[in-house]
Coordinates of C-alpha atoms in Angstrom, one line a residue:
X23 CA -54.3 83.0 -25.1
X24 CA -55.7 80.3 -22.9
X25 CA -53.5 77.3 -22.3
X26 CA -53.9 74.2 -20.1
X27 CA -52.2 74.9 -16.8
X28 CA -50.4 73.0 -14.2
X29 CA -48.3 73.8 -11.2
X30 CA -44.7 73.2 -10.1
X31 CA -43.5 73.4 -6.5
X32 CA -39.8 73.8 -5.8
X33 CA -38.2 73.6 -2.3
X34 CA -35.5 76.2 -2.0
X35 CA -32.3 75.2 -0.2
X36 CA -30.7 77.8 2.2
X37 CA -27.9 78.5 -0.3
X38 CA -30.0 78.8 -3.5
X39 CA -30.8 82.0 -5.3
X40 CA -33.1 82.6 -8.3
X41 CA -33.3 85.3 -10.9
X42 CA -35.8 85.9 -13.7
X43 CA -39.3 86.8 -14.9
X44 CA -39.5 90.5 -15.2
X45 CA -36.5 92.9 -15.3
X46 CA -38.5 95.5 -13.4
X47 CA -38.5 93.2 -10.4
X48 CA -34.7 93.1 -10.3
X49 CA -34.3 94.9 -7.0
X50 CA -36.2 92.0 -5.4
X51 CA -33.7 89.5 -6.7
X52 CA -32.2 87.1 -6.0
X53 CA -35.2 85.2 -4.8
X54 CA -34.2 83.0 -1.8
X55 CA -35.8 80.8 0.8
X56 CA -36.4 83.9 2.9
X57 CA -38.2 85.9 0.1
X58 CA -41.8 86.8 0.1
X59 CA -42.7 87.8 -3.5
X60 CA -45.2 87.0 -6.3
X61 CA -45.5 88.0 -10.0
X62 CA -47.8 87.1 -12.9
X63 CA -46.1 87.4 -16.3
X64 CA -49.5 87.4 -18.0
X65 CA -49.8 90.8 -19.5
X66 CA -48.0 92.3 -16.6
X67 CA -44.3 92.8 -17.3
X68 CA -44.1 96.3 -15.7
X69 CA -42.6 98.3 -18.6
X70 CA -39.4 96.5 -19.3
X71 CA -38.0 93.2 -20.7
X72 CA -39.4 89.9 -19.5
X73 CA -38.9 86.3 -20.2
X74 CA -40.7 83.1 -19.2
X75 CA -37.6 81.9 -17.4
X76 CA -36.3 81.6 -13.8
X77 CA -32.7 80.4 -13.2
X78 CA -30.9 79.3 -10.1
X79 CA -27.3 79.5 -9.0
X80 CA -27.5 75.7 -8.3
X81 CA -27.9 74.9 -12.0
X82 CA -31.7 74.6 -12.1
X83 CA -34.1 76.6 -14.3
X84 CA -37.8 76.8 -15.0
X85 CA -39.0 77.7 -18.5
X86 CA -42.2 77.8 -20.6
X87 CA -43.1 79.2 -24.0
X88 CA -46.0 81.0 -22.3
X89 CA -46.4 83.5 -19.5
X90 CA -46.7 82.0 -16.1
X91 CA -47.4 83.0 -12.5
X92 CA -45.0 82.4 -9.6
X93 CA -44.5 83.1 -6.0
X94 CA -41.7 82.7 -3.5
X95 CA -42.7 82.3 0.1
X96 CA -42.1 80.0 3.1
X97 CA -39.0 78.6 1.4
X98 CA -40.9 77.4 -1.7
X99 CA -41.1 78.5 -5.3
X100 CA -44.6 77.9 -6.6
X101 CA -45.4 78.2 -10.3
X102 CA -48.6 78.0 -12.4
X103 CA -48.6 78.0 -16.1
X104 CA -49.1 76.1 -19.4
X105 CA -48.4 72.4 -19.8
X106 CA -44.9 73.0 -21.1
X107 CA -43.8 74.7 -17.8
X108 CA -40.8 72.6 -16.9
X109 CA -38.2 72.4 -14.1
X110 CA -34.8 71.3 -15.4
X111 CA -31.4 70.7 -13.8
X112 CA -28.5 71.6 -16.1
X113 CA -25.5 71.6 -13.9
X114 CA -24.3 73.2 -10.6
X115 CA -24.0 76.9 -11.3
X116 CA -25.8 80.0 -12.5
X117 CA -23.8 80.0 -15.7
X118 CA -24.7 76.3 -16.3
X119 CA -28.4 77.0 -15.9
X120 CA -28.3 80.1 -18.1
X121 CA -26.3 78.5 -20.9
X122 CA -28.5 75.4 -20.9
X123 CA -31.8 77.4 -21.1
X124 CA -30.3 79.7 -23.7
X125 CA -29.1 76.9 -26.0
X126 CA -32.5 75.1 -25.8
X127 CA -35.0 78.0 -25.8
X128 CA -33.5 81.2 -27.1
X129 CA -30.2 80.5 -29.0
X130 CA -28.3 83.6 -30.1
X131 CA -28.9 84.9 -33.6
X132 CA -25.3 85.6 -34.4
X133 CA -26.3 89.2 -35.1
X134 CA -26.0 92.3 -33.0
X135 CA -27.3 95.8 -33.2
X136 CA -25.5 98.6 -35.0
X137 CA -22.0 99.3 -33.7
X138 CA -22.7 103.0 -33.1
X139 CA -25.0 102.0 -30.2
X140 CA -22.0 100.6 -28.3
X141 CA -18.9 102.6 -29.2
X142 CA -19.8 106.2 -28.1
X143 CA -22.3 107.7 -25.8
X144 CA -25.8 108.0 -27.3
X145 CA -27.9 111.2 -27.1
X146 CA -31.7 111.4 -27.0
X147 CA -33.8 114.6 -27.3
X148 CA -36.5 113.6 -24.9
X149 CA -35.6 115.4 -21.7
X150 CA -34.6 118.6 -23.5
X151 CA -37.6 118.9 -25.7
X152 CA -40.3 116.5 -24.4
X153 CA -43.5 117.3 -26.2
X154 CA -42.1 120.2 -28.1
X155 CA -39.8 118.7 -30.7
X156 CA -38.8 121.0 -33.5
X157 CA -36.1 121.4 -36.1
X158 CA -34.4 124.5 -34.7
X159 CA -34.0 123.0 -31.2
X160 CA -32.9 119.6 -32.4
X161 CA -30.2 121.1 -34.6
X162 CA -29.1 123.3 -31.6
X163 CA -28.9 120.3 -29.3
X164 CA -26.8 118.3 -31.8
X165 CA -24.4 121.3 -32.3
X166 CA -24.1 121.7 -28.5
X167 CA -23.1 118.0 -28.1
X168 CA -20.2 118.5 -30.4
X169 CA -19.3 122.0 -29.1
X170 CA -19.0 120.7 -25.6
X171 CA -16.5 118.0 -26.5
X172 CA -18.7 114.9 -26.8
X173 CA -18.1 112.5 -29.7
X174 CA -21.0 112.5 -32.1
X175 CA -22.4 109.0 -32.7
X176 CA -26.1 108.4 -32.3
X177 CA -28.9 111.0 -32.0
X178 CA -32.5 109.8 -31.2
X179 CA -35.3 112.2 -32.1
X180 CA -38.1 111.4 -29.7
X181 CA -41.9 111.8 -29.5
X182 CA -43.8 114.7 -31.3
X183 CA -41.5 114.8 -34.3
X184 CA -44.5 113.2 -36.1
X185 CA -47.9 114.7 -37.1
X186 CA -49.8 112.1 -35.1
X187 CA -49.4 108.5 -33.9
X188 CA -49.4 106.4 -37.1
X189 CA -48.9 109.5 -39.2
X190 CA -45.2 109.1 -39.5
X191 CA -44.3 112.3 -41.2
X192 CA -42.4 115.2 -39.8
X193 CA -44.8 117.9 -38.6
X194 CA -44.6 120.5 -41.3
X195 CA -45.0 123.4 -38.9
X196 CA -42.2 122.4 -36.6
X197 CA -40.0 120.9 -39.3
X198 CA -39.8 123.1 -42.4
X199 CA -36.9 121.1 -43.9
X200 CA -36.6 117.7 -42.3
X201 CA -34.4 116.2 -45.0
X202 CA -32.0 119.1 -44.7
X203 CA -32.0 118.7 -41.0
X204 CA -31.1 115.0 -41.2
X205 CA -28.3 115.8 -43.7
X206 CA -26.9 118.4 -41.4
X207 CA -26.9 116.0 -38.5
X208 CA -25.1 113.4 -40.7
X209 CA -22.5 116.1 -41.5
X210 CA -21.9 116.6 -37.8
X211 CA -21.2 112.9 -37.4
X212 CA -24.5 111.6 -36.1
X213 CA -26.6 108.6 -37.2
X214 CA -30.3 109.5 -36.6
X215 CA -33.1 107.4 -35.1
X216 CA -36.8 108.3 -35.0
X217 CA -39.2 107.3 -32.2
X218 CA -42.3 105.4 -33.0
X219 CA -45.0 103.2 -31.4
X220 CA -47.4 100.4 -32.7
X221 CA -50.4 102.7 -32.2
X222 CA -52.5 104.8 -34.5
X223 CA -54.5 107.9 -33.7
X224 CA -58.2 107.1 -34.3
X225 CA -59.0 110.3 -36.2
X226 CA -56.2 109.9 -38.8
X227 CA -56.0 108.8 -42.4
X228 CA -53.8 105.7 -41.6
X229 CA -56.5 104.6 -39.1
X230 CA -59.1 104.6 -41.8
X231 CA -56.9 102.8 -44.2
X232 CA -55.9 100.2 -41.7
X233 CA -59.5 99.8 -40.6
X234 CA -60.4 98.8 -44.2
X235 CA -57.4 96.5 -44.7
X236 CA -57.7 94.7 -41.4
X237 CA -54.4 95.8 -39.8
X238 CA -55.9 96.9 -36.5
X239 CA -57.0 95.0 -33.4
X240 CA -60.8 94.9 -33.4
X241 CA -63.2 95.1 -30.5
X242 CA -64.0 91.8 -28.8
X243 CA -67.6 90.9 -29.1
X244 CA -69.2 88.9 -26.3
X245 CA -71.0 85.6 -27.0
X246 CA -74.4 87.1 -26.2
X247 CA -74.0 90.1 -28.4
X248 CA -75.5 90.4 -31.8
X249 CA -72.7 90.1 -34.4
X250 CA -71.9 93.5 -35.8
X251 CA -71.9 93.9 -39.5
X252 CA -68.6 95.6 -39.3
X253 CA -66.5 95.2 -36.1
X254 CA -64.7 98.4 -35.1
X255 CA -61.1 98.7 -34.1
X256 CA -60.6 98.6 -30.4
X257 CA -59.2 101.6 -28.6
X258 CA -56.6 101.1 -25.9
X259 CA -55.5 103.4 -23.1
X260 CA -51.7 103.4 -23.0
X261 CA -49.3 105.7 -21.2
X262 CA -49.5 108.4 -23.8
X263 CA -53.2 108.5 -24.8
X264 CA -56.0 106.5 -26.3
X265 CA -55.2 104.9 -29.6
X266 CA -55.9 102.0 -31.9
X267 CA -53.3 99.3 -32.0
X268 CA -51.7 97.5 -34.9
X269 CA -52.6 93.8 -35.1
X270 CA -49.2 92.3 -35.5
X271 CA -50.6 88.9 -36.2
X272 CA -52.0 90.3 -39.5
X273 CA -49.8 90.7 -42.6
X274 CA -51.5 94.0 -43.5
X275 CA -50.1 95.6 -40.3
X276 CA -46.6 94.4 -41.1
X277 CA -46.8 95.5 -44.8
X278 CA -48.1 99.0 -43.7
X279 CA -45.5 99.5 -41.0
X280 CA -42.6 98.2 -43.1
X281 CA -43.6 100.5 -46.0
X282 CA -43.8 103.5 -43.6
X283 CA -40.3 102.8 -42.3
X284 CA -38.9 102.3 -45.7
X285 CA -40.4 105.6 -46.8
X286 CA -38.8 107.4 -43.8
X287 CA -35.4 106.0 -44.7
X288 CA -35.7 106.9 -48.3
X289 CA -37.5 110.3 -48.0
X290 CA -35.5 111.7 -45.1
X291 CA -32.4 109.5 -44.8
X292 CA -33.3 108.1 -41.4
X293 CA -30.8 105.5 -40.1
X294 CA -32.9 103.6 -37.5
X295 CA -35.8 103.5 -35.1
X296 CA -36.6 103.7 -31.4
X297 CA -39.5 101.2 -31.1
X298 CA -41.2 102.4 -28.0
X299 CA -44.3 101.2 -26.2
X300 CA -45.2 97.6 -27.1
X301 CA -46.0 96.9 -23.4
X302 CA -48.0 93.7 -22.9
X303 CA -50.2 95.4 -20.3
X304 CA -51.4 98.0 -22.8
X305 CA -53.4 95.4 -24.7
X306 CA -56.3 94.3 -22.5
X307 CA -55.8 90.7 -21.4
X308 CA -59.2 89.7 -22.7
X309 CA -58.7 91.2 -26.2
X310 CA -58.4 89.1 -29.2
X311 CA -57.2 90.3 -32.5
X312 CA -59.9 91.0 -35.1
X313 CA -62.9 90.4 -32.9
X314 CA -65.2 88.0 -34.7
X315 CA -62.9 87.9 -37.8
X316 CA -59.6 87.6 -36.0
X317 CA -56.6 86.6 -38.1
X318 CA -55.1 84.8 -35.2
X319 CA -56.0 84.7 -31.5
X320 CA -53.6 87.0 -29.6
X321 CA -53.1 88.8 -26.3
X322 CA -50.7 91.5 -24.9
X323 CA -47.8 89.2 -24.5
X324 CA -48.1 87.9 -28.0
X325 CA -48.4 91.4 -29.5
X326 CA -45.3 92.5 -27.5
X327 CA -43.3 89.5 -28.8
X328 CA -44.3 90.2 -32.4
X329 CA -43.4 93.9 -32.1
X330 CA -39.8 92.9 -31.0
X331 CA -39.4 90.4 -33.8
X332 CA -40.5 93.1 -36.3
X333 CA -37.8 95.5 -35.2
X334 CA -35.0 92.9 -35.4
X335 CA -34.9 93.6 -39.1
X336 CA -33.4 97.1 -38.4
X337 CA -29.9 96.9 -37.0
X338 CA -30.2 100.5 -35.5
X339 CA -32.9 100.0 -33.0
X340 CA -33.9 100.4 -29.4
X341 CA -36.6 98.7 -27.3
X342 CA -37.7 99.4 -23.7
X343 CA -40.4 96.7 -23.3
X344 CA -40.1 93.2 -24.7
X345 CA -41.7 89.8 -24.1
X346 CA -39.8 86.6 -25.0
X347 CA -37.4 88.4 -27.3
X348 CA -34.2 86.9 -25.9
X349 CA -31.6 86.0 -28.4
X350 CA -32.6 88.8 -30.9
X351 CA -30.2 91.6 -31.9
X352 CA -32.0 94.3 -30.1
X353 CA -30.8 97.2 -28.0
X354 CA -32.7 97.1 -24.7
X355 CA -33.0 100.2 -22.6
X356 CA -34.2 100.2 -19.0
X357 CA -37.5 101.9 -18.4
X358 CA -37.7 105.6 -17.5
X359 CA -36.4 106.3 -14.0
X360 CA -37.0 109.2 -11.6
X361 CA -34.3 111.7 -10.9
X362 CA -33.5 110.1 -7.5
X363 CA -30.7 108.2 -5.8
X364 CA -33.1 105.3 -5.2
X365 CA -33.8 105.0 -9.0
X366 CA -30.1 105.2 -9.7
X367 CA -29.6 102.1 -7.4
X368 CA -31.9 100.1 -9.6
X369 CA -29.7 100.3 -12.7
X370 CA -27.2 97.6 -11.9
X371 CA -29.6 94.9 -10.6
X372 CA -31.8 95.6 -13.6
X373 CA -28.9 95.5 -16.1
X374 CA -27.6 92.2 -14.6
X375 CA -31.1 90.7 -14.8
X376 CA -31.4 91.7 -18.5
X377 CA -28.3 89.7 -19.2
X378 CA -29.6 86.7 -17.2
X379 CA -32.8 86.7 -19.2
X380 CA -31.1 86.7 -22.6
X381 CA -31.0 90.4 -23.3
X382 CA -27.3 91.2 -23.4
X383 CA -27.3 94.4 -25.4
X384 CA -28.4 96.5 -22.5
X385 CA -28.6 100.3 -22.0
X386 CA -29.4 101.9 -18.7
X387 CA -32.0 104.6 -18.7
X388 CA -31.1 108.2 -19.8
X389 CA -28.4 109.6 -17.5
X390 CA -29.9 111.4 -14.5
X391 CA -33.2 109.7 -15.3
X392 CA -35.7 109.6 -18.2
X393 CA -38.8 110.6 -16.3
X394 CA -39.2 114.1 -17.7
X395 CA -41.3 115.5 -14.9
X396 CA -38.3 115.1 -12.6
X397 CA -36.6 117.9 -14.6
X398 CA -39.4 120.4 -14.8
X399 CA -37.9 122.7 -12.2
X400 CA -34.1 123.5 -12.4
X401 CA -34.0 123.6 -8.6
X402 CA -34.8 119.9 -8.5
X403 CA -31.7 118.9 -10.4
X404 CA -29.0 117.2 -8.3
X405 CA -25.7 117.7 -10.1
X406 CA -24.0 115.1 -8.0
X407 CA -26.7 112.6 -9.0
X408 CA -26.2 113.3 -12.7
X409 CA -22.5 112.8 -12.4
X410 CA -22.8 109.5 -10.5
X411 CA -25.5 108.4 -13.0
X412 CA -23.1 109.0 -15.9
X413 CA -20.3 107.1 -14.1
X414 CA -22.7 104.2 -13.4
X415 CA -23.6 104.1 -17.0
X416 CA -20.1 104.5 -18.5
X417 CA -19.2 100.8 -18.5
X418 CA -22.5 99.4 -19.4
X419 CA -22.6 98.1 -23.0
X420 CA -24.3 101.4 -23.9
X421 CA -24.8 104.8 -22.2
X422 CA -27.3 107.4 -23.1
X423 CA -27.6 111.2 -22.4
X424 CA -30.7 113.2 -22.7
X425 CA -30.7 116.1 -20.3
X426 CA -27.9 118.3 -21.5
X427 CA -25.1 118.3 -18.8
X428 CA -23.8 121.7 -20.1
X429 CA -27.2 123.3 -19.5
X430 CA -28.1 122.0 -16.1
X431 CA -24.7 121.4 -14.4
X432 CA -21.8 123.4 -13.1
X433 CA -18.7 123.5 -15.2
X434 CA -17.0 121.0 -12.8
X435 CA -19.9 118.5 -12.9
X436 CA -20.2 118.8 -16.7
X437 CA -16.5 118.0 -17.0
X438 CA -17.1 114.8 -15.0
X439 CA -19.9 113.7 -17.3
X440 CA -17.7 114.3 -20.3
X441 CA -15.0 112.2 -18.6
X442 CA -17.5 109.3 -18.2
X443 CA -18.5 109.6 -21.9
X444 CA -14.8 109.5 -22.9
X445 CA -14.1 106.5 -20.8
X446 CA -16.9 104.6 -22.5
X447 CA -15.5 105.6 -25.9
X448 CA -11.9 104.6 -24.8
X449 CA -13.2 101.1 -24.0
X450 CA -15.5 101.1 -27.1
X451 CA -13.5 98.5 -29.1
X452 CA -13.4 96.2 -26.1
X453 CA -17.1 96.6 -25.5
X454 CA -17.7 95.8 -29.2
X455 CA -15.6 92.6 -28.9
X456 CA -17.8 91.5 -25.9
X457 CA -20.9 92.4 -27.9
X458 CA -19.7 90.3 -30.9
X459 CA -18.9 87.4 -28.5
X460 CA -22.4 87.7 -27.0
X461 CA -23.9 87.6 -30.4
X462 CA -22.2 84.3 -31.0
X463 CA -22.5 82.7 -27.6
X464 CA -25.5 84.4 -26.0
X465 CA -23.6 85.1 -22.8
X466 CA -24.3 88.4 -21.0
X467 CA -22.0 91.3 -21.6
X468 CA -22.8 92.8 -18.1
X469 CA -22.2 89.9 -15.7
X470 CA -23.1 89.1 -12.2
X471 CA -20.2 88.2 -9.9
X472 CA -22.1 85.0 -9.1
X473 CA -22.2 84.1 -12.8
X474 CA -18.4 84.3 -13.2
X475 CA -17.3 83.3 -9.7
X476 CA -19.9 80.8 -8.5
X477 CA -20.5 79.7 -4.9
X478 CA -18.2 82.2 -3.3
X479 CA -20.9 84.3 -1.5
X480 CA -21.5 86.8 -4.3
X481 CA -25.1 86.0 -5.1
X482 CA -26.6 88.9 -3.1
X483 CA -24.2 91.6 -4.6
X484 CA -26.2 93.9 -6.8
X485 CA -24.3 97.2 -6.6
X486 CA -21.3 96.2 -8.7
X487 CA -20.8 94.2 -11.9
X488 CA -18.3 92.7 -14.3
X489 CA -18.0 93.9 -17.9
X490 CA -17.1 90.6 -19.5
X491 CA -14.9 88.7 -17.1
X492 CA -11.9 91.0 -16.6
X493 CA -13.3 94.4 -15.7
X494 CA -14.9 95.0 -12.3
X495 CA -17.1 98.1 -11.9
X496 CA -18.3 99.5 -8.6
X497 CA -20.0 102.9 -9.0
X498 CA -20.8 105.2 -6.1
X499 CA -24.6 105.1 -5.7
X500 CA -25.1 107.1 -2.5
X501 CA -25.4 110.9 -2.1
X502 CA -22.3 112.5 -0.6
X503 CA -20.2 109.3 -0.6
X504 CA -16.5 109.7 -1.4
X505 CA -15.6 106.2 -0.6
X506 CA -17.2 102.8 -1.0
X507 CA -16.6 99.2 -0.1
X508 CA -15.7 97.0 -3.1
X509 CA -16.0 93.2 -3.0
X510 CA -13.1 91.8 -5.0
X511 CA -13.4 88.3 -6.5
X512 CA -10.3 86.1 -6.6
X513 CA -7.3 87.5 -8.4
X514 CA -5.4 90.8 -8.6
X515 CA -7.3 93.9 -9.7
X516 CA -5.7 97.1 -10.9
X517 CA -7.5 100.5 -10.9
X518 CA -6.9 103.4 -13.2
X519 CA -4.2 104.8 -11.0
X520 CA -2.2 101.5 -11.1
X521 CA -3.1 100.5 -7.5
X522 CA -3.5 96.8 -7.1
X523 CA -6.2 95.1 -4.9
X524 CA -6.1 91.4 -4.2
X525 CA -9.2 89.3 -3.7
X526 CA -11.2 87.5 -2.5
X527 CA -12.2 90.1 0.0
X528 CA -13.8 93.5 0.7
X529 CA -11.8 96.7 0.7
X530 CA -12.7 100.3 1.1
X531 CA -11.6 102.4 -1.9
X532 CA -11.5 106.2 -2.4
X533 CA -14.1 107.6 -4.8
X534 CA -14.1 111.4 -5.0
X535 CA -16.8 112.9 -7.1
X536 CA -14.8 112.7 -10.3
X537 CA -13.9 109.1 -9.9
X538 CA -15.6 105.9 -11.0
X539 CA -14.1 102.9 -9.2
X540 CA -13.3 100.3 -11.8
X541 CA -10.6 97.6 -12.0
X542 CA -9.0 95.4 -14.6
X543 CA -8.0 91.9 -13.6
X544 CA -4.3 91.3 -14.0

């Protein structure tokens, strides 16, 4: 949507660091007076959460209700956006800036996602089944989870359970008894989520029904074109095909999707939904909803925001891409990562940035990576990487398995993954307390050292984090490493063996393959 624009220019001091914009840019953060970076948030949030917010460790922040463009170069932060783009000073620390922006622009709802997302490791069928989801293999996967000692909690059934996009019924050929399957999964101890997207296959019955009712985004018609008698739904190329898109400004789209989800819950006993896609970039920047008969003007950012707000009504949810959804009770997974050490090293900076943008209920990507092509050849699977990925995820607010450790790993490596899952469950009540606190206060669960210990030289640290304020986590993120340097903030910190480390200072700690270095403040 076109808005009047103006610019802001901010001189960066040598000791100032900034975070914000798009989570996918987290490895470039913090932005400092030596950075050379630019980003447009207009329809371009790169597959993860984003927020029209930048915050500084000197207590400054920039906010708008609309997407803006910014660059950092030559010691200056330059921004261009709508008239409400504002630079504020709210204190002297990163925490001051975040809390002031949060209180004014995205206050916490007081609600949080379903507890089962936090208290045990989650499981998703994607890597094991990809585009071949079927009842037999899903039931076998669920049984194997339990048989190998993992605590059943949440099971997500991913893409291709359905007949087509928008035809949200179990495929009758691959699922002869879907309700019976869900009942058996419940007996095993799982809650069950289904994957869905805001797209509709253009040769389906729902497409024809929504075309008649007005629930789809229509083709934009140029000013020189002869007005069509009946504008057609636009077709958008997204990462999984070419489809029509729900017009989420239109009540008919909401009514239809709400009715479909209610039917899935009643007919099959489904507990919740993985709301995938919704990427702002998938909706062409020039598109407007409804063409000549639009219900409301809209663009990709607006549609993404509305999709997130729609899902907030379902406590058992997951999102991967969101725009301006801070403060909502939504589980936010990081986007699919390759099965590489480089991708593993993006988890912590990305999770920290999620928290600083108002998305506290964060989940790293699937353990070992969620990019399925990385797992097509068994010879490509790095057992050590899967183990370190499980450890890095273990003390995030949520952790999620997809590739089956018992299938692809040695017995030793599988045991280490199970230990990581058990550690997460052991701290489940404590994680839940932090989630409940976050729902009330809006503060991150996963916290940057600079957020808790300001102005002590911690702004550039992005390979360790705090869970709340009292647990320091420093995963091993390098192939072959059996030690790592840990930066300890002020205080005394005790590890799982009872050893005590005193900060502030940096110390090298032992980290054999079966060990996640984590420390509790005494």
